[in-house]
Amino acid sequence: GQIRKGEYILIKDQFPCKVVDTSTSKTGKHGHAKARIVCIDIFTGNKHEEMSPSHHNLNVPNVTRKEYDVMDIEDGYFTLLDGQKEKTDVKVPEDDLGKQIKADFDDGKDLIVTVVSAMGKSEVDKVKEDK
């Protein structure tokens, strides 16, 4: 009963997800109340649904969001800068966001990307132009 909308949970011990809906069913004749949790994978956008007894524990991933300056784009990977530290292991998204970032970068715009990291995986979530 502690999981709230907007929090992160781990589904099937491999999918870090953001909770979009929760509901609890009443106890049955023989059992415990069940919790139904609907959530969206933070990397793929896939919808997952989890049913479990409401007294069970769920794992919570350590999700971090950090902003980086885009220094270069080469071979499908970013070179990002966070103050003094360089990060080169983040892939350019293959969707419309990735195309927009490449086009803006090629136009000479200074870009700042928001990178979401969880479970050893990092992905660009948002982009904005540095003023």
PDB file of C-alpha atoms in Angstrom, residues 75-78 88-94 122-124:
ATOM      1  CA  ASP A  75      29.172   6.791 -34.676  1.00  0.00           C
ATOM      2  CA  GLY A  76      25.742   6.958 -33.022  1.00  0.00           C
ATOM      3  CA  TYR A  77      27.114   7.952 -29.600  1.00  0.00           C
ATOM      4  CA  PHE A  78      27.204  11.261 -27.741  1.00  0.00           C
ATOM      5  CA  THR A  88      30.831   8.776 -24.007  1.00  0.00           C
ATOM      6  CA  ASP A  89      28.632   5.690 -23.441  1.00  0.00           C
ATOM      7  CA  VAL A  90      25.202   7.190 -24.217  1.00  0.00           C
ATOM      8  CA  LYS A  91      23.640   6.222 -27.555  1.00  0.00           C
ATOM      9  CA  VAL A  92      21.831   8.707 -29.759  1.00  0.00           C
ATOM     10  CA  PRO A  93      18.123   7.724 -29.755  1.00  0.00           C
ATOM     11  CA  GLU A  94      16.942   6.170 -33.023  1.00  0.00           C
ATOM     12  CA  SER A 122      21.492   5.259 -19.773  1.00  0.00           C
ATOM     13  CA  GLU A 123      19.252   6.959 -22.299  1.00  0.00           C
ATOM     14  CA  VAL A 124      18.528  10.502 -23.450  1.00  0.00           C
TER      15      VAL A 124
END
